[in-house]
Coordinates of C-alpha atoms in Angstrom, one line a residue:
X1 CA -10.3 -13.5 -25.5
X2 CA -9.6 -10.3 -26.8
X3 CA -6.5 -7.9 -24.4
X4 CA -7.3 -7.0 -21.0
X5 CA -5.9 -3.8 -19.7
X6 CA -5.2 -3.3 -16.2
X7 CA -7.6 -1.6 -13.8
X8 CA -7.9 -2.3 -9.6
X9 CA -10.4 -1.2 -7.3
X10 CA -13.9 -2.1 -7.7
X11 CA -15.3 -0.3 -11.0
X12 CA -19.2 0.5 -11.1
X13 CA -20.0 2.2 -13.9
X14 CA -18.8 2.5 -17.3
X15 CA -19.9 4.1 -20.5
X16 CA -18.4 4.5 -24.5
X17 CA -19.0 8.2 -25.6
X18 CA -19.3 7.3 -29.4
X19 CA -18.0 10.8 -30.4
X20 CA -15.3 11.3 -28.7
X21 CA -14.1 7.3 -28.8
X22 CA -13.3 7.6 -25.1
X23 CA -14.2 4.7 -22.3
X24 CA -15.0 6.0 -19.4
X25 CA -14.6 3.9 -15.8
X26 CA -15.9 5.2 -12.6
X27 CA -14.1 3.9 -9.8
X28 CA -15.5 4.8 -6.0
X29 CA -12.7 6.1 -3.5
X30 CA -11.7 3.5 -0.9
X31 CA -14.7 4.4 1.7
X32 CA -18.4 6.1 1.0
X33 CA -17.0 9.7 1.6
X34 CA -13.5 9.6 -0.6
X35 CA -13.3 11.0 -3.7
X36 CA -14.0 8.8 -6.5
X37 CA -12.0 8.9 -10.1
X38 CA -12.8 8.0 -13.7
X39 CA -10.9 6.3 -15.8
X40 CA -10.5 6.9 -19.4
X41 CA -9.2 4.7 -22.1
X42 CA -8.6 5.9 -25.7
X43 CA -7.7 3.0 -27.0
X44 CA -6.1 -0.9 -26.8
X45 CA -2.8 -0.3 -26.2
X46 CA -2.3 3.8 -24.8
X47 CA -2.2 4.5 -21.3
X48 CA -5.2 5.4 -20.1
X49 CA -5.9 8.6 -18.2
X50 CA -7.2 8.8 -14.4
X51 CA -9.6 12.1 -13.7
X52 CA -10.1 12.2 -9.8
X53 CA -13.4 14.0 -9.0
X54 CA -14.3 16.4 -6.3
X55 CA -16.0 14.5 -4.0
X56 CA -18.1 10.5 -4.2
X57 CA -19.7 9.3 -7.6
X58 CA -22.1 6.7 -7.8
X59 CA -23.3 6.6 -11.6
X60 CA -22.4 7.9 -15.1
X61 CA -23.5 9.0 -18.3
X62 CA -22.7 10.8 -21.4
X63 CA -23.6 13.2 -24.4
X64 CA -22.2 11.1 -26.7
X65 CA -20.0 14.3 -27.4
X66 CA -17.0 13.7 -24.9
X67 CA -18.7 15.3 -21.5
X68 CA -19.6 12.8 -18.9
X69 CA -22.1 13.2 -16.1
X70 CA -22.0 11.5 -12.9
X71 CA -24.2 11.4 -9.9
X72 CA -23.0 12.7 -6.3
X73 CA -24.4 14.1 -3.3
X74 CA -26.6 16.8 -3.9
X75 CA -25.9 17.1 -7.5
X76 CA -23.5 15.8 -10.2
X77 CA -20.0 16.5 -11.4
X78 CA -19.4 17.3 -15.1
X79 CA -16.4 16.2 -16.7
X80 CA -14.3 16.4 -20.2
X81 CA -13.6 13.5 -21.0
X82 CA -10.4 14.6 -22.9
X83 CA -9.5 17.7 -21.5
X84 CA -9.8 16.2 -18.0
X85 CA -11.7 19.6 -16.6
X86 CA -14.2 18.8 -13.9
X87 CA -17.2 21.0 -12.3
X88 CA -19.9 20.5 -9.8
X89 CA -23.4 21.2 -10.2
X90 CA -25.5 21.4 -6.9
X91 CA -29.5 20.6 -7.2
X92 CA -31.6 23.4 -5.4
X93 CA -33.5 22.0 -2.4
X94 CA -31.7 18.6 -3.0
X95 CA -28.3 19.1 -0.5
X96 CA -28.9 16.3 1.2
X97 CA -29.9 13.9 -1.7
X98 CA -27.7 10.6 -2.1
X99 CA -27.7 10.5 -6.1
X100 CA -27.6 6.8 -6.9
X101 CA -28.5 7.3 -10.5
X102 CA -28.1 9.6 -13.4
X103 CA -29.6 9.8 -17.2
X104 CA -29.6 12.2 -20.3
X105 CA -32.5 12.5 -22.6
X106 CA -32.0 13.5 -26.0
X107 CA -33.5 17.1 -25.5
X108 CA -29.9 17.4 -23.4
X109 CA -32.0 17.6 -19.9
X110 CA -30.4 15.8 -17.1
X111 CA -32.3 12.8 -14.8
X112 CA -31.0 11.8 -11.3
X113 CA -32.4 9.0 -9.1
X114 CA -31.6 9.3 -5.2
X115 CA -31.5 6.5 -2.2
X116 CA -34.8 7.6 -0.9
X117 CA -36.9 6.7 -3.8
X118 CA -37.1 10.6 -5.7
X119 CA -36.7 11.1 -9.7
X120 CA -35.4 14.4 -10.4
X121 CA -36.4 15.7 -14.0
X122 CA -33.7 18.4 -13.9
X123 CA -34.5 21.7 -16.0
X124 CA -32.5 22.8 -18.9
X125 CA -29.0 24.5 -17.8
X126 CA -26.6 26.6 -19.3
X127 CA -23.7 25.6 -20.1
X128 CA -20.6 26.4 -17.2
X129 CA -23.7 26.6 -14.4
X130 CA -22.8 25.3 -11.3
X131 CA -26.5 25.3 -9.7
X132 CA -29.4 23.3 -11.5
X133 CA -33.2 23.1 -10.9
X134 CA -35.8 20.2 -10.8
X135 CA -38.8 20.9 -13.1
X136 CA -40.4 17.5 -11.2
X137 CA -39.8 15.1 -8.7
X138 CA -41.5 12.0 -8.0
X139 CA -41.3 10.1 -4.8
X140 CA -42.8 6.7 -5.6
X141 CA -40.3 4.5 -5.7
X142 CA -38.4 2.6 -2.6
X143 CA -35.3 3.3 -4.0
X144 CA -33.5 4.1 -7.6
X145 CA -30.9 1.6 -9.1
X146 CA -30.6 2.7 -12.3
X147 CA -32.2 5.0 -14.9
X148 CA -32.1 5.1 -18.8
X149 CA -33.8 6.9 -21.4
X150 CA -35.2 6.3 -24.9
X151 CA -35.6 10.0 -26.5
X152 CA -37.3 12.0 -23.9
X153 CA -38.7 9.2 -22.3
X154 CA -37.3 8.1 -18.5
X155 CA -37.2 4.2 -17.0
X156 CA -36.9 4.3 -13.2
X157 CA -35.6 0.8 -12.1
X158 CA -36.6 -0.1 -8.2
X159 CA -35.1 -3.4 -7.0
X160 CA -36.9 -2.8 -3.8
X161 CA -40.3 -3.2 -5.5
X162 CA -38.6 -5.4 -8.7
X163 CA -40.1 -2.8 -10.9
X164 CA -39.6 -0.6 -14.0
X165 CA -41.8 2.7 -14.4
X166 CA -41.9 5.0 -17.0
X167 CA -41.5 8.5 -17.1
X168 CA -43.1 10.8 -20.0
X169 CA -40.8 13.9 -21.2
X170 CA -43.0 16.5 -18.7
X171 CA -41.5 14.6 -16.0
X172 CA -45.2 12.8 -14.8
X173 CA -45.3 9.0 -14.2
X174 CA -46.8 7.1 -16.7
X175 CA -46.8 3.5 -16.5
X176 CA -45.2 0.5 -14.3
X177 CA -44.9 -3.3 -14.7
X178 CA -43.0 -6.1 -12.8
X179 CA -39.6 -6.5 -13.5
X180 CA -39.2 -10.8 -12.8
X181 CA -38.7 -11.2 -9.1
X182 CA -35.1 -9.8 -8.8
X183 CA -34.2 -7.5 -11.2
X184 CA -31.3 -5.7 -10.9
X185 CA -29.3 -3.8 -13.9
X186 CA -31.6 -1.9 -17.2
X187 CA -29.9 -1.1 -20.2
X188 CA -31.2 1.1 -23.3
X189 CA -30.6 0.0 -27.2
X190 CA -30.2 1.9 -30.3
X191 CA -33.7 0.5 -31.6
X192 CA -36.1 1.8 -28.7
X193 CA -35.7 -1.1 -26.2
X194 CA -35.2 -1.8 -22.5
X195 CA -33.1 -4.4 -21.6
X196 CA -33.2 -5.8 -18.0
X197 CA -31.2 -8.6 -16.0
X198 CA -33.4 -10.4 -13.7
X199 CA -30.7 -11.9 -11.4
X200 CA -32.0 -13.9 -9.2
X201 CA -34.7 -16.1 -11.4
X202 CA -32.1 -15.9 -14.2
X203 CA -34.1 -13.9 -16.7
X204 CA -33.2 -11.4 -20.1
X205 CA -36.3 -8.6 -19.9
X206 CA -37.1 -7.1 -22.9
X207 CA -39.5 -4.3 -23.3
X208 CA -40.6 -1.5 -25.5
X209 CA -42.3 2.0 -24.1
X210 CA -45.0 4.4 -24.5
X211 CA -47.0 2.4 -23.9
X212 CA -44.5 0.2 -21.6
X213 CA -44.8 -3.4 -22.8
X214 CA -42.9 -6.9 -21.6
X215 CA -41.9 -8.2 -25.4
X216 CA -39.9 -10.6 -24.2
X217 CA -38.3 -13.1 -21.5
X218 CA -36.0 -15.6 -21.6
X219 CA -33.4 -17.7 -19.5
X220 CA -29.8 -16.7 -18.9
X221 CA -28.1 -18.9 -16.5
X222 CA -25.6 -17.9 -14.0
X223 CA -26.4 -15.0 -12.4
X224 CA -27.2 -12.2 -15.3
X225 CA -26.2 -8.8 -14.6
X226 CA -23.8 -7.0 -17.2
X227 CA -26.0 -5.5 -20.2
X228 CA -25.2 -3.4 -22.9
X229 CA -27.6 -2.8 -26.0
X230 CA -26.5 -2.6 -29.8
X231 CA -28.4 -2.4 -33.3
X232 CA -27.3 -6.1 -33.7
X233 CA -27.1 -8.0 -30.8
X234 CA -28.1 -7.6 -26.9
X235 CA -25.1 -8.0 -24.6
X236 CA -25.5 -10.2 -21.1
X237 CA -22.9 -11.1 -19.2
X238 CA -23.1 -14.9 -16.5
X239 CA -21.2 -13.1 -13.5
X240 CA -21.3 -16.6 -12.3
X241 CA -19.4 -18.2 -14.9
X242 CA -17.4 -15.1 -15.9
X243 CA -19.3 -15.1 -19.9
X244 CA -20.7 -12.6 -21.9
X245 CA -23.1 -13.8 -24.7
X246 CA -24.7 -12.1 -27.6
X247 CA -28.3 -12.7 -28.2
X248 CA -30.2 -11.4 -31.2
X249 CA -33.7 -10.2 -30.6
X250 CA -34.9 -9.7 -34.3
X251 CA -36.7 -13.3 -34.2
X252 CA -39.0 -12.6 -31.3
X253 CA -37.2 -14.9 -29.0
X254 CA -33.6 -14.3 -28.1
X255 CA -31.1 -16.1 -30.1
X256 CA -27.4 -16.8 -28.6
X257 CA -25.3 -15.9 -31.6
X258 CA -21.8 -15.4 -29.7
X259 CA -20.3 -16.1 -26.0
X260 CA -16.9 -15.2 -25.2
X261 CA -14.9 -15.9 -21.8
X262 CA -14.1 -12.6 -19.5
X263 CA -12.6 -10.8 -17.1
X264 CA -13.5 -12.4 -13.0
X265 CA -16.8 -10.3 -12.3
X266 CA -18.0 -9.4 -15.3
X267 CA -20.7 -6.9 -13.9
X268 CA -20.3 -3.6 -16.1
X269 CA -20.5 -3.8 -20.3
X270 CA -20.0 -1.1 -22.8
X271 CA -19.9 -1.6 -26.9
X272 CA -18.5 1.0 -29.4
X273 CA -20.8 0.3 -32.6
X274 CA -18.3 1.6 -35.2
X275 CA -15.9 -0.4 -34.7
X276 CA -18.2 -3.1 -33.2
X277 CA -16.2 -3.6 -29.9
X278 CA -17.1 -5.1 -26.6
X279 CA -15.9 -3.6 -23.5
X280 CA -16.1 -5.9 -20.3
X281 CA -15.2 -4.2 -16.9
X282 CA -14.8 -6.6 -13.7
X283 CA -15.5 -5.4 -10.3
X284 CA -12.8 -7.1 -8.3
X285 CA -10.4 -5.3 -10.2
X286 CA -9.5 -8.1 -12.7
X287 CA -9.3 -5.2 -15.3
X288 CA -11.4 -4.2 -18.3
X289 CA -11.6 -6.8 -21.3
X290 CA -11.9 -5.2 -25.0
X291 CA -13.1 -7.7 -27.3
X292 CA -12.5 -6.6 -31.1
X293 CA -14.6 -7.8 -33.6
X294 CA -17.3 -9.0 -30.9
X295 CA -20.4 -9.4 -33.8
X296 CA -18.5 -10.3 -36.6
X297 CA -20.6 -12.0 -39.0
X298 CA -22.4 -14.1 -36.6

């Protein structure tokens, strides 16, 4: 379904930075240490453009205005998307930090997530700064997989305690529940939810924050992981069975609405609401799959 484009390695991240129109892919070096690169496709049918970074990458995000942000050690490279420029920005007092996760919040300030458990709430910086400082920390978690943000508003996922926290826009902890018994991937949507695979019992997690609430749970089978969040549907990909499905939420209960085949591994999902397209990215290097047309009319 749909054209896959070809792309090796083992991608980890990906994002769709609606104002520019650019996918990004973040593809790790070839051992912890290497350099990693990022990937970026304009469209269908151009060759896309490789951007290799200074050093490791773990994570990315974006400003939605053709910059991407991606976590490293001891800080995080910034990079234009379609100029190809890159810089580095080192945290103070964090040089040895592993970065395992990065956010932006829509006040523009910066969120990183390390290996040891830490949540940097990263003060404002000027633009062209290589140095950057943490307003907060917190060091309650056993360790950061991912990190998303609705407005100002942070959610810390730990696998290690199956758990997602919130985190208010002064950088405090506010409030934590249980995230099924093997959560691994969070995703943010366009209407103020929180979208979480629960892997291993085979679960869709939806919640709402401030205050941080479990709307809703249902069953995906075949080994959830992929998510992506839309005005319309919520994406989910069966790494199992190599399917993404689209499940509307409006009802209460998730509804499957579409599925389509993918790409082997489907573990990384991005979707471009204007031109309602579905971006699947496989980690074994079976490329990424753009679906056009992925809603439709349902």
């Amino acid at each position: 379904m749909g054209v896959v484009r070809p792309l090796g390695g083992h991608p980890q991240g990906v994002i769709f930075d609606s104002g520019s129109h650019l996918l990004a892919v973040l593809c790790p070096g070839t051992d912890p240490a290497a350099p990693a690169s990022v990937t970026v496709f304009d469209d269908a049918h151009t060759q896309p453009r490789v951007i290799v970074l200074p050093g490791p990458a773990t994570a990315l995000t974006s400003d939605d205005h053709g910059t991407a942000y991606l976590a490293s050690h001891g800080g995080y490279f910034v990079v234009d998307l379609e100029g190809g420029h890159t810089s580095q920005v080192n945290v103070t007092d964090a040089g040895h930090a592993k970065f395992t996760a990065i956010a932006r919040r829509a006040d523009a300030k910066l969120v990183l997530g390390s290996a040891d458990g830490t949540v940097y709430t990263l003060a404002a910086t000027a633009p062209g700064t290589n140095t950057a400082t943490a307003s907060n920390r917190n060091k309650i978690f056993a360790r950061i997989d991912s990190l998303a943000t609705q407005r100002n508003n942070t959610v810390v996922l730990d696998s290690g305690q199956t758990s997602i926290t919130t985190i208010g826009a002064d950088g405090h902890v506010q409030q934590a529940l249980r995230a099924g018994e093997g959560a691994t991937t969070l995703a943010a949507d366009p209407l103020g939810r929180i979208l979480v695979a629960d892997t291993r019992s085979g679960q869709l997690l939806v919640y709402t924050i401030d205050p941080l609430i479990l709307r809703q749970t249902y069953p995906v089978r075949h080994a959830p992981y992929g998510l992506a969040g839309s005005r319309t549907l919520a994406w989910v990909s069966q790494t199992a069975s190599n399917i993404v499905i689209g499940y509307d939420l409006t009802t209460g209960i998730p509804v499957e609405k579409v599925s389509y085949p993918t790409v082997q591994q489907p573990n990384s999902l991005a979707f471009d609401e204007a031109s309602d397209t579905l971006y699947v990215v496989s980690e074994s290097g079976a490329g990424v799959q753009i679906i056009e047309h992925a809603v439709g009319t349902r």
